[in-house]
Short mmCIF file of C-alpha atoms (C1' of nucleotides) in Angstrom, two decimals:
data_model
loop_
_atom_site.label_atom_id
_atom_site.label_comp_id
_atom_site.label_asym_id
_atom_site.label_seq_id
_atom_site.Cartn_x
_atom_site.Cartn_y
_atom_site.Cartn_z
CA MET D 229 29.27 -118.23 -131.22
CA ASP D 230 31.16 -115.15 -130.04
CA LEU D 231 28.91 -114.92 -127.01
CA ALA D 232 29.22 -118.63 -126.28
CA GLU D 233 32.99 -118.44 -126.58
CA LYS D 234 33.13 -115.57 -124.14
CA LEU D 235 30.94 -117.49 -121.70
CA ILE D 236 33.16 -120.58 -121.93
CA ARG D 237 36.24 -118.47 -121.39
CA THR D 238 34.93 -116.68 -118.31
CA LYS D 239 32.57 -119.13 -116.61
CA GLY D 240 33.51 -122.45 -118.20
CA TYR D 241 31.67 -124.86 -120.46
CA ASN D 242 29.56 -126.39 -117.70
CA ALA D 243 28.49 -123.08 -116.18
CA PHE D 244 26.67 -121.60 -119.15
CA SER D 245 23.37 -122.55 -120.74
CA TYR D 246 21.56 -121.73 -123.98
CA LYS D 247 19.52 -119.22 -121.98
CA ASP D 248 22.71 -117.18 -121.48
CA ILE D 249 22.86 -116.90 -125.26
CA SER D 250 19.19 -116.57 -126.20
CA VAL D 251 18.30 -113.85 -123.68
CA PRO D 252 20.92 -111.26 -124.69
CA LEU D 253 20.30 -112.00 -128.37
CA GLN D 254 16.54 -111.68 -127.78
CA ILE D 255 15.74 -114.97 -129.43
CA LYS D 256 14.24 -118.16 -128.07
CA ASN D 257 16.11 -121.10 -126.68
CA ALA D 258 15.03 -123.32 -129.57
CA ALA D 259 16.58 -120.93 -132.07
CA VAL D 260 19.98 -121.73 -130.64
CA HIS D 261 19.21 -125.43 -130.87
CA TYR D 262 18.31 -124.91 -134.53
CA HIS D 263 21.90 -123.86 -135.31
CA PHE D 264 23.62 -126.13 -132.79
CA PRO D 265 21.36 -129.09 -131.96
CA LYS D 266 23.51 -130.15 -129.03
CA LYS D 267 25.58 -128.04 -126.69
CA SER D 268 28.59 -130.17 -127.63
CA ASP D 269 28.09 -129.15 -131.29
CA LEU D 270 28.44 -125.53 -130.27
CA GLY D 271 31.43 -126.39 -128.11
CA GLU D 272 33.18 -128.22 -130.94
CA GLU D 273 32.53 -125.42 -133.44
CA ILE D 274 34.12 -122.93 -131.08
CA ILE D 275 37.22 -125.07 -130.78
CA LEU D 276 37.45 -125.43 -134.57
CA LYS D 277 36.94 -121.70 -135.03
CA THR D 278 39.74 -120.95 -132.58
CA ARG D 279 42.00 -123.47 -134.25
CA ASN D 280 41.40 -121.91 -137.66
CA ALA D 281 42.05 -118.45 -136.29
CA PHE D 282 45.39 -119.63 -134.94
CA LYS D 283 46.26 -121.30 -138.24
CA LYS D 284 45.54 -118.08 -140.07
CA LYS D 285 47.82 -116.21 -137.68
CA TYR D 286 50.81 -118.48 -138.02
CA ILE D 287 50.54 -118.51 -141.80
CA GLU D 288 50.55 -114.73 -141.61
CA TRP D 289 53.74 -114.89 -139.53
CA GLU D 290 55.54 -117.36 -141.78
CA GLN D 291 58.17 -114.87 -142.95
CA CYS D 292 58.94 -113.55 -139.46
CA LEU D 293 62.08 -114.42 -137.53
CA PRO D 294 61.59 -116.90 -134.65
CA LYS D 295 61.80 -114.22 -131.97
CA GLU D 296 59.18 -112.18 -133.78
CA LYS D 297 56.95 -115.24 -134.06
CA LEU D 298 57.28 -115.82 -130.34
CA LYS D 299 56.46 -112.20 -129.59
CA ASN D 300 53.45 -112.33 -131.85
CA PHE D 301 52.30 -115.45 -130.06
CA ILE D 302 52.67 -113.75 -126.68
CA ALA D 303 50.74 -110.77 -128.07
CA LEU D 304 47.78 -113.11 -128.59
CA TYR D 305 47.74 -113.71 -124.85
CA GLU D 306 48.06 -110.01 -124.14
CA LYS D 307 44.99 -109.48 -126.27
CA ASN D 308 43.13 -112.09 -124.25
CA GLN D 309 44.30 -110.48 -121.05
CA SER D 310 42.92 -107.11 -122.12
CA LEU D 311 39.57 -108.75 -122.80
CA ASN D 312 39.68 -110.52 -119.44
CA LEU D 313 39.46 -113.94 -121.03
CA VAL D 314 41.41 -117.09 -120.27
CA CYS D 315 42.56 -119.09 -123.28
CA LEU D 316 40.31 -121.82 -124.64
CA VAL D 317 42.69 -124.65 -123.79
CA GLY D 318 42.82 -123.48 -120.19
CA ALA D 319 39.10 -122.93 -119.96
CA LEU D 320 38.22 -126.37 -121.31
CA GLY D 321 41.27 -128.42 -120.38
CA SER D 322 40.93 -127.99 -116.64
CA SER D 323 37.66 -129.90 -116.73
CA TYR D 324 38.71 -132.25 -119.53
CA GLU D 325 37.00 -135.30 -118.01
CA SER D 326 33.63 -133.57 -118.03
CA LEU D 327 33.76 -132.70 -121.72
CA PRO D 328 31.83 -134.62 -124.40
CA ASP D 329 33.97 -136.89 -126.58
CA ASN D 330 33.91 -134.72 -129.69
CA MET D 331 35.13 -131.74 -127.71
CA GLN D 332 37.92 -133.71 -126.05
CA THR D 333 39.12 -134.87 -129.45
CA SER D 334 39.12 -131.47 -131.10
CA LEU D 335 40.66 -129.78 -128.06
CA THR D 336 43.49 -132.31 -128.05
CA LYS D 337 44.13 -131.79 -131.76
CA MET D 338 44.23 -128.02 -131.43
CA SER D 339 46.58 -128.18 -128.46
CA GLU D 340 48.91 -130.54 -130.30
CA GLU D 341 48.98 -128.17 -133.24
CA ILE D 342 49.92 -125.20 -131.05
CA ARG D 343 52.60 -127.20 -129.29
CA GLY D 344 54.00 -128.49 -132.58
CA TRP D 345 54.15 -124.98 -133.98
CA MET D 346 55.99 -123.69 -130.90
CA GLN D 347 58.48 -126.56 -131.09
CA ASP D 348 59.27 -125.60 -134.69
CA VAL D 349 59.70 -121.93 -133.77
CA LEU D 350 62.09 -122.69 -130.91
CA LYS D 351 64.08 -125.18 -132.98
CA GLU D 352 64.37 -122.69 -135.80
CA GLY D 353 65.50 -119.98 -133.37
CA LEU D 354 68.13 -122.26 -131.92
CA LYS D 355 69.44 -123.14 -135.38
CA LYS D 356 69.56 -119.53 -136.45
CA LYS D 357 71.37 -118.69 -133.18
CA GLU D 358 68.62 -116.25 -132.31
CA PHE D 359 67.96 -118.19 -129.13
CA ASN D 360 70.47 -119.80 -126.81
CA PHE D 361 68.63 -121.41 -123.93
CA THR D 362 70.20 -124.46 -122.29
CA GLU D 363 67.17 -126.74 -122.33
CA THR D 364 66.10 -128.75 -125.37
CA ALA D 365 63.61 -127.00 -127.66
CA ASP D 366 60.95 -129.53 -126.71
CA GLU D 367 61.43 -128.88 -123.01
CA LYS D 368 61.39 -125.13 -123.49
CA THR D 369 58.25 -125.39 -125.59
CA ASP D 370 56.34 -126.96 -122.75
CA VAL D 371 57.34 -124.32 -120.20
CA VAL D 372 56.48 -121.53 -122.62
CA ILE D 373 53.03 -122.76 -123.59
CA ALA D 374 52.24 -123.91 -120.06
CA ALA D 375 53.32 -120.64 -118.45
CA LEU D 376 51.34 -118.55 -120.93
CA LEU D 377 48.24 -120.65 -120.52
CA SER D 378 48.24 -120.32 -116.73
CA SER D 379 49.18 -116.69 -116.66
CA LEU D 380 45.70 -115.74 -117.85
CA ILE D 381 44.13 -117.92 -115.16
CA LEU D 382 46.39 -116.58 -112.43
CA ASP D 383 45.80 -113.03 -113.58
CA LYS D 384 42.18 -113.44 -112.57
CA VAL D 385 42.82 -115.35 -109.38
CA ILE D 386 45.66 -113.25 -108.00
CA GLN D 387 44.65 -109.99 -109.67
CA LYS D 388 48.25 -109.20 -110.54
CA ASN D 389 49.79 -108.93 -113.97
CA ILE D 390 51.22 -112.44 -114.07
CA LEU D 391 51.41 -112.43 -117.87
CA LYS D 392 53.76 -109.45 -117.72
CA SER D 393 56.21 -111.35 -115.52
CA VAL D 394 55.89 -114.48 -117.61
CA LYS D 395 56.56 -112.55 -120.80
CA ALA D 396 59.60 -110.84 -119.30
CA SER D 397 60.94 -114.11 -118.00
CA ILE D 398 60.45 -115.96 -121.29
CA LEU D 399 62.12 -113.25 -123.34
CA LYS D 400 65.06 -112.99 -120.95
CA SER D 401 65.63 -116.72 -120.75
CA ILE D 402 65.48 -117.52 -124.42
CA MET U 243 35.44 -134.05 -98.88
CA ASP U 244 38.06 -136.28 -100.50
CA LEU U 245 35.51 -137.42 -103.05
CA ALA U 246 34.32 -133.87 -103.71
CA GLU U 247 37.88 -132.68 -104.13
CA LYS U 248 38.59 -135.40 -106.65
CA LEU U 249 35.44 -134.48 -108.58
CA ILE U 250 36.39 -130.80 -108.65
CA ARG U 251 39.87 -131.67 -109.83
CA THR U 252 38.74 -133.92 -112.66
CA LYS U 253 35.38 -132.55 -113.80
CA GLY U 254 35.35 -129.06 -112.32
CA TYR U 255 33.20 -127.39 -109.66
CA ASN U 256 30.21 -126.84 -111.94
CA ALA U 257 30.15 -130.37 -113.34
CA PHE U 258 29.58 -132.28 -110.14
CA SER U 259 26.53 -132.55 -107.91
CA TYR U 260 25.77 -133.83 -104.43
CA LYS U 261 24.46 -136.99 -106.07
CA ASP U 262 28.01 -137.76 -107.23
CA ILE U 263 28.97 -137.82 -103.57
CA SER U 264 25.91 -139.42 -101.98
CA VAL U 265 25.60 -142.38 -104.37
CA PRO U 266 29.13 -143.80 -103.96
CA LEU U 267 28.98 -143.20 -100.19
CA GLN U 268 25.56 -144.88 -100.09
CA ILE U 269 23.95 -142.06 -98.20
CA LYS U 270 21.14 -139.67 -99.16
CA ASN U 271 21.54 -136.30 -100.77
CA ALA U 272 20.27 -134.52 -97.66
CA ALA U 273 23.04 -136.09 -95.58
CA VAL U 274 25.59 -134.16 -97.60
CA HIS U 275 23.58 -130.98 -97.12
CA TYR U 276 23.63 -131.65 -93.37
CA HIS U 277 27.42 -131.32 -93.30
CA PHE U 278 27.71 -128.68 -96.03
CA PRO U 279 24.42 -126.75 -96.31
CA LYS U 280 25.45 -125.08 -99.55
CA LYS U 281 27.68 -126.39 -102.31
CA SER U 282 29.82 -123.30 -101.88
CA ASP U 283 30.42 -124.30 -98.22
CA LEU U 284 31.85 -127.57 -99.41
CA GLY U 285 33.87 -125.78 -102.07
CA GLU U 286 35.33 -123.35 -99.56
CA GLU U 287 36.20 -126.09 -97.08
CA ILE U 288 38.14 -127.93 -99.77
CA ILE U 289 40.12 -124.82 -100.58
CA LEU U 290 40.91 -124.25 -96.88
CA LYS U 291 41.88 -127.89 -96.47
CA THR U 292 44.25 -127.69 -99.42
CA ARG U 293 45.71 -124.45 -98.12
CA ASN U 294 46.36 -125.99 -94.70
CA ALA U 295 47.95 -129.04 -96.29
CA PHE U 296 50.32 -126.77 -98.21
CA LYS U 297 51.12 -124.78 -95.09
CA LYS U 298 51.97 -127.99 -93.26
CA LYS U 299 54.29 -128.98 -96.10
CA TYR U 300 56.26 -125.77 -96.25
CA ILE U 301 56.70 -125.70 -92.49
CA GLU U 302 58.05 -129.23 -92.80
CA TRP U 303 60.54 -127.98 -95.44
CA GLU U 304 61.69 -124.97 -93.46
CA GLN U 305 65.20 -126.29 -92.91
CA CYS U 306 65.74 -127.36 -96.53
CA LEU U 307 67.93 -125.47 -98.97
CA PRO U 308 66.05 -123.44 -101.62
CA LYS U 309 66.72 -125.97 -104.39
CA GLU U 310 65.41 -128.75 -102.19
CA LYS U 311 62.33 -126.70 -101.39
CA LEU U 312 61.72 -126.18 -105.09
CA LYS U 313 62.16 -129.88 -105.80
CA ASN U 314 59.76 -130.76 -103.01
CA PHE U 315 57.23 -128.34 -104.44
CA ILE U 316 57.55 -129.92 -107.88
CA ALA U 317 57.16 -133.34 -106.28
CA LEU U 318 53.70 -132.21 -105.12
CA TYR U 319 52.73 -131.80 -108.77
CA GLU U 320 54.25 -135.17 -109.65
CA LYS U 321 52.04 -136.70 -107.01
CA ASN U 322 49.00 -135.00 -108.55
CA GLN U 323 50.07 -136.20 -111.97
CA SER U 324 50.25 -139.80 -110.78
CA LEU U 325 46.71 -139.47 -109.43
CA ASN U 326 45.54 -137.89 -112.67
CA LEU U 327 44.38 -134.72 -110.96
CA VAL U 328 44.89 -131.11 -111.95
CA CYS U 329 45.77 -128.73 -109.14
CA LEU U 330 42.97 -126.97 -107.29
CA VAL U 331 43.96 -123.49 -108.48
CA GLY U 332 43.84 -124.65 -112.08
CA ALA U 333 40.59 -126.53 -111.62
CA LEU U 334 38.79 -123.59 -110.02
CA GLY U 335 40.66 -120.61 -111.43
CA SER U 336 39.81 -121.27 -115.05
CA SER U 337 36.14 -120.68 -114.29
CA TYR U 338 36.77 -118.00 -111.66
CA GLU U 339 33.82 -115.84 -112.72
CA SER U 340 31.36 -118.67 -112.14
CA LEU U 341 32.50 -119.30 -108.56
CA PRO U 342 30.54 -118.12 -105.51
CA ASP U 343 32.09 -115.15 -103.70
CA ASN U 344 33.39 -117.06 -100.70
CA MET U 345 35.23 -119.48 -102.98
CA GLN U 346 36.76 -116.69 -105.06
CA THR U 347 38.06 -115.05 -101.91
CA SER U 348 39.59 -118.16 -100.40
CA LEU U 349 41.04 -119.28 -103.73
CA THR U 350 42.72 -115.92 -104.18
CA LYS U 351 44.17 -116.03 -100.67
CA MET U 352 45.56 -119.51 -101.15
CA SER U 353 47.11 -118.61 -104.51
CA GLU U 354 48.72 -115.52 -103.06
CA GLU U 355 50.18 -117.59 -100.27
CA ILE U 356 51.71 -120.10 -102.68
CA ARG U 357 53.11 -117.32 -104.85
CA GLY U 358 54.53 -115.50 -101.83
CA TRP U 359 56.19 -118.65 -100.62
CA MET U 360 57.78 -119.29 -104.01
CA GLN U 361 59.03 -115.72 -104.20
CA ASP U 362 60.78 -116.20 -100.85
CA VAL U 363 62.32 -119.49 -101.96
CA LEU U 364 63.71 -118.02 -105.18
CA LYS U 365 65.01 -114.89 -103.43
CA GLU U 366 66.69 -117.01 -100.80
CA GLY U 367 68.26 -119.19 -103.49
CA LEU U 368 69.57 -116.17 -105.33
CA LYS U 369 71.06 -114.75 -102.14
CA LYS U 370 72.71 -118.05 -101.25
CA LYS U 371 74.04 -118.26 -104.83
CA GLU U 372 72.28 -121.58 -105.23
CA PHE U 373 70.37 -120.13 -108.17
CA ASN U 374 71.66 -117.80 -110.85
CA PHE U 375 68.85 -117.07 -113.29
CA THR U 376 68.86 -113.72 -115.08
CA GLU U 377 65.27 -112.69 -114.39
CA THR U 378 64.13 -111.11 -111.15
CA ALA U 379 62.94 -113.56 -108.49
CA ASP U 380 59.40 -112.21 -108.85
CA GLU U 381 59.38 -112.77 -112.59
CA LYS U 382 60.82 -116.27 -112.25
CA THR U 383 58.23 -117.08 -109.60
CA ASP U 384 55.40 -116.43 -111.96
CA VAL U 385 56.79 -118.62 -114.75
CA VAL U 386 57.46 -121.42 -112.32
CA ILE U 387 54.05 -121.50 -110.67
CA ALA U 388 52.26 -120.85 -113.94
CA ALA U 389 54.13 -123.56 -115.84
CA LEU U 390 53.55 -126.13 -113.12
CA LEU U 391 49.87 -125.31 -112.87
CA SER U 392 49.30 -125.76 -116.60
CA SER U 393 51.45 -128.80 -116.98
CA LEU U 394 48.84 -130.90 -115.20
CA ILE U 395 46.11 -129.54 -117.46
CA LEU U 396 48.15 -130.05 -120.62
CA ASP U 397 49.12 -133.54 -119.49
CA LYS U 398 45.48 -134.51 -119.80
CA VAL U 399 44.76 -132.60 -122.99
CA ILE U 400 47.86 -133.57 -124.96
CA GLN U 401 48.44 -136.91 -123.23
CA LYS U 402 52.18 -136.33 -123.08
CA ASN U 403 54.32 -135.89 -120.01
CA ILE U 404 54.38 -132.10 -120.04
CA LEU U 405 55.27 -131.91 -116.35
CA LYS U 406 58.46 -133.85 -117.04
CA SER U 407 59.62 -131.25 -119.59
CA VAL U 408 58.55 -128.39 -117.37
CA LYS U 409 60.46 -129.84 -114.43
CA ALA U 410 63.58 -130.36 -116.52
CA SER U 411 63.37 -126.87 -117.94
CA ILE U 412 62.87 -125.21 -114.56
CA LEU U 413 65.76 -127.06 -112.94
CA LYS U 414 68.09 -126.32 -115.86
CA SER U 415 67.21 -122.63 -116.01
CA ILE U 416 67.49 -121.81 -112.36
"C1'" DA J 133 16.24 -141.18 -66.36
"C1'" DA J 134 15.37 -137.25 -69.01
"C1'" DA J 135 17.00 -133.96 -72.20
"C1'" DT J 136 19.64 -132.93 -75.94
"C1'" DA J 137 22.74 -133.20 -79.70
"C1'" DT J 138 24.28 -135.86 -83.78
"C1'" DA J 139 23.75 -137.88 -88.09
"C1'" DC J 140 21.10 -139.12 -90.71
"C1'" DT J 141 16.26 -140.45 -93.88
"C1'" DT J 142 11.96 -139.45 -96.12
"C1'" DA J 143 9.71 -136.65 -98.89
"C1'" DC J 144 9.36 -132.74 -100.89
"C1'" DT J 145 9.98 -128.01 -103.86
"C1'" DA J 146 11.29 -124.67 -107.09
"C1'" DA J 147 14.39 -123.70 -110.63
"C1'" DT J 148 16.92 -124.70 -114.38
"C1'" DA J 149 18.91 -127.72 -117.81
"C1'" DA J 150 19.13 -129.87 -122.49
"C1'" DG J 151 16.54 -131.12 -126.02
"C1'" DT J 152 12.33 -131.90 -129.28
"C1'" DA J 153 8.06 -131.70 -132.18
"C1'" DA J 154 5.07 -129.06 -134.70
"C1'" DG J 155 3.86 -124.89 -136.74
"C1'" DC J 156 4.62 -120.45 -139.22
"C1'" DA J 157 6.27 -116.42 -141.87
"C1'" DA J 158 9.48 -114.68 -145.04
"C1'" DA J 159 12.89 -115.40 -148.60
"C1'" DC J 160 14.27 -117.86 -152.59
"C1'" DA J 161 14.27 -121.09 -156.41
"C1'" DA J 162 11.97 -123.83 -160.06
"C1'" DT O 201 3.16 -119.06 -159.00
"C1'" DT O 202 4.02 -122.84 -156.62
"C1'" DG O 203 7.13 -125.34 -153.75
"C1'" DT O 204 10.82 -125.50 -150.79
"C1'" DT O 205 14.25 -124.06 -147.74
"C1'" DT O 206 15.65 -121.06 -143.88
"C1'" DG O 207 15.20 -119.35 -139.42
"C1'" DC O 208 12.80 -118.93 -136.32
"C1'" DT O 209 8.49 -119.43 -132.29
"C1'" DT O 210 5.34 -121.90 -129.36
"C1'" DA O 211 4.81 -125.29 -126.38
"C1'" DC O 212 6.30 -129.01 -124.50
"C1'" DT O 213 9.08 -133.08 -121.99
"C1'" DT O 214 12.31 -135.26 -119.21
"C1'" DA O 215 16.07 -135.01 -116.12
"C1'" DT O 216 18.75 -132.97 -112.88
"C1'" DT O 217 19.95 -129.51 -109.62
"C1'" DA O 218 20.43 -127.15 -105.12
"C1'" DG O 219 18.14 -126.84 -101.20
"C1'" DT O 220 14.64 -127.59 -97.23
"C1'" DA O 221 11.29 -129.20 -93.64
"C1'" DA O 222 9.99 -132.66 -90.72
"C1'" DG O 223 10.74 -136.90 -88.68
"C1'" DT O 224 13.76 -140.76 -86.56
"C1'" DA O 225 17.27 -143.65 -84.40
"C1'" DT O 226 21.40 -143.61 -81.89
"C1'" DA O 227 24.65 -141.53 -78.83
"C1'" DT O 228 26.01 -138.33 -75.40
"C1'" DT O 229 25.39 -135.21 -71.64
"C1'" DT O 230 23.14 -133.51 -67.48
#
DNA sequence: AAATATACTTACTAATAAGTAAGCAAACAA
DNA sequence: TTGTTTGCTTACTTATTAGTAAGTATATTT
């Protein structure tokens, strides 16, 4: 699953095959099919795994102040950047129409959960006067999650540290 | 080319084949190969076409004030949204590693051009006191282009009007 | 009028893809 | 100790993919 996830997040879901997993692991193609009968089963499991990992994180951060939560969230992207990986939503979402139904559904649910969490963080920060941006929390949420998502893509394409700028801009404007 | 572009921007480069072009056009597979011997030739041509279209646009906007230029740029994304298409950089960039060399190169060049243009617009707006954000123009550039890019992806995944929020947030914070 | 270029079609090839059915060895449970 | 489950392998099938070689009809140029 780790290998498959890395492949999805560098080459995309449609550009990797079970051979890309079986060869490095020195097993046969059919062994992969034993664990994940269909490629979409593997794809869905990876989404669920990522979603659970995020859930674990934000439970861990529950006692943090909003600004700290936001910084922790950005740190997740910095981790991805250091591993040269785009985020899963970006990797899969850009070819949403080509995804099997079960993957579309679980990707949508995960994305909604992340967005909902960020809305809560920004609202809490506004209430606690830790933040004082002029937009509504919902509007700000969408710029923040959108900008972070793309920054990992643009990092690769432009080969500049886009995430660094995005982080600076978010923290200054919040 | 229009058909191929649409396929790339809905399903991704690796999820479409020449059959997806030849069948609707009622021609044979080999006819497509006659015009674009390799799939990567077609891919590159689409990038160059998009780049030229953008160049034409920003030359058209040369006399506009910075804020107007920014609004025109956002309107490009609104157009894409209405057609249910993600932008080309998002569609291709998220699977950058899987792209043929010639496509990587031309995608990078186009993205740099867009980013450079936006940097100029924001610097000009700052100088003319039309904008007064606290970040540097270079930092703000990266949030703006990143947020717009993702908004079209997230629109599909979350099925909410993310671009609308992003637009509102950008215009309020600038 | 002859030569040539254009835009295909027909008919393939070689490679790779996802997926399956049947068999087998080792671990484990009754 | 016998039976069953687990985790594979072997050996396929079927479909699709990118790409090509050779031929053909229609224009266009010389």
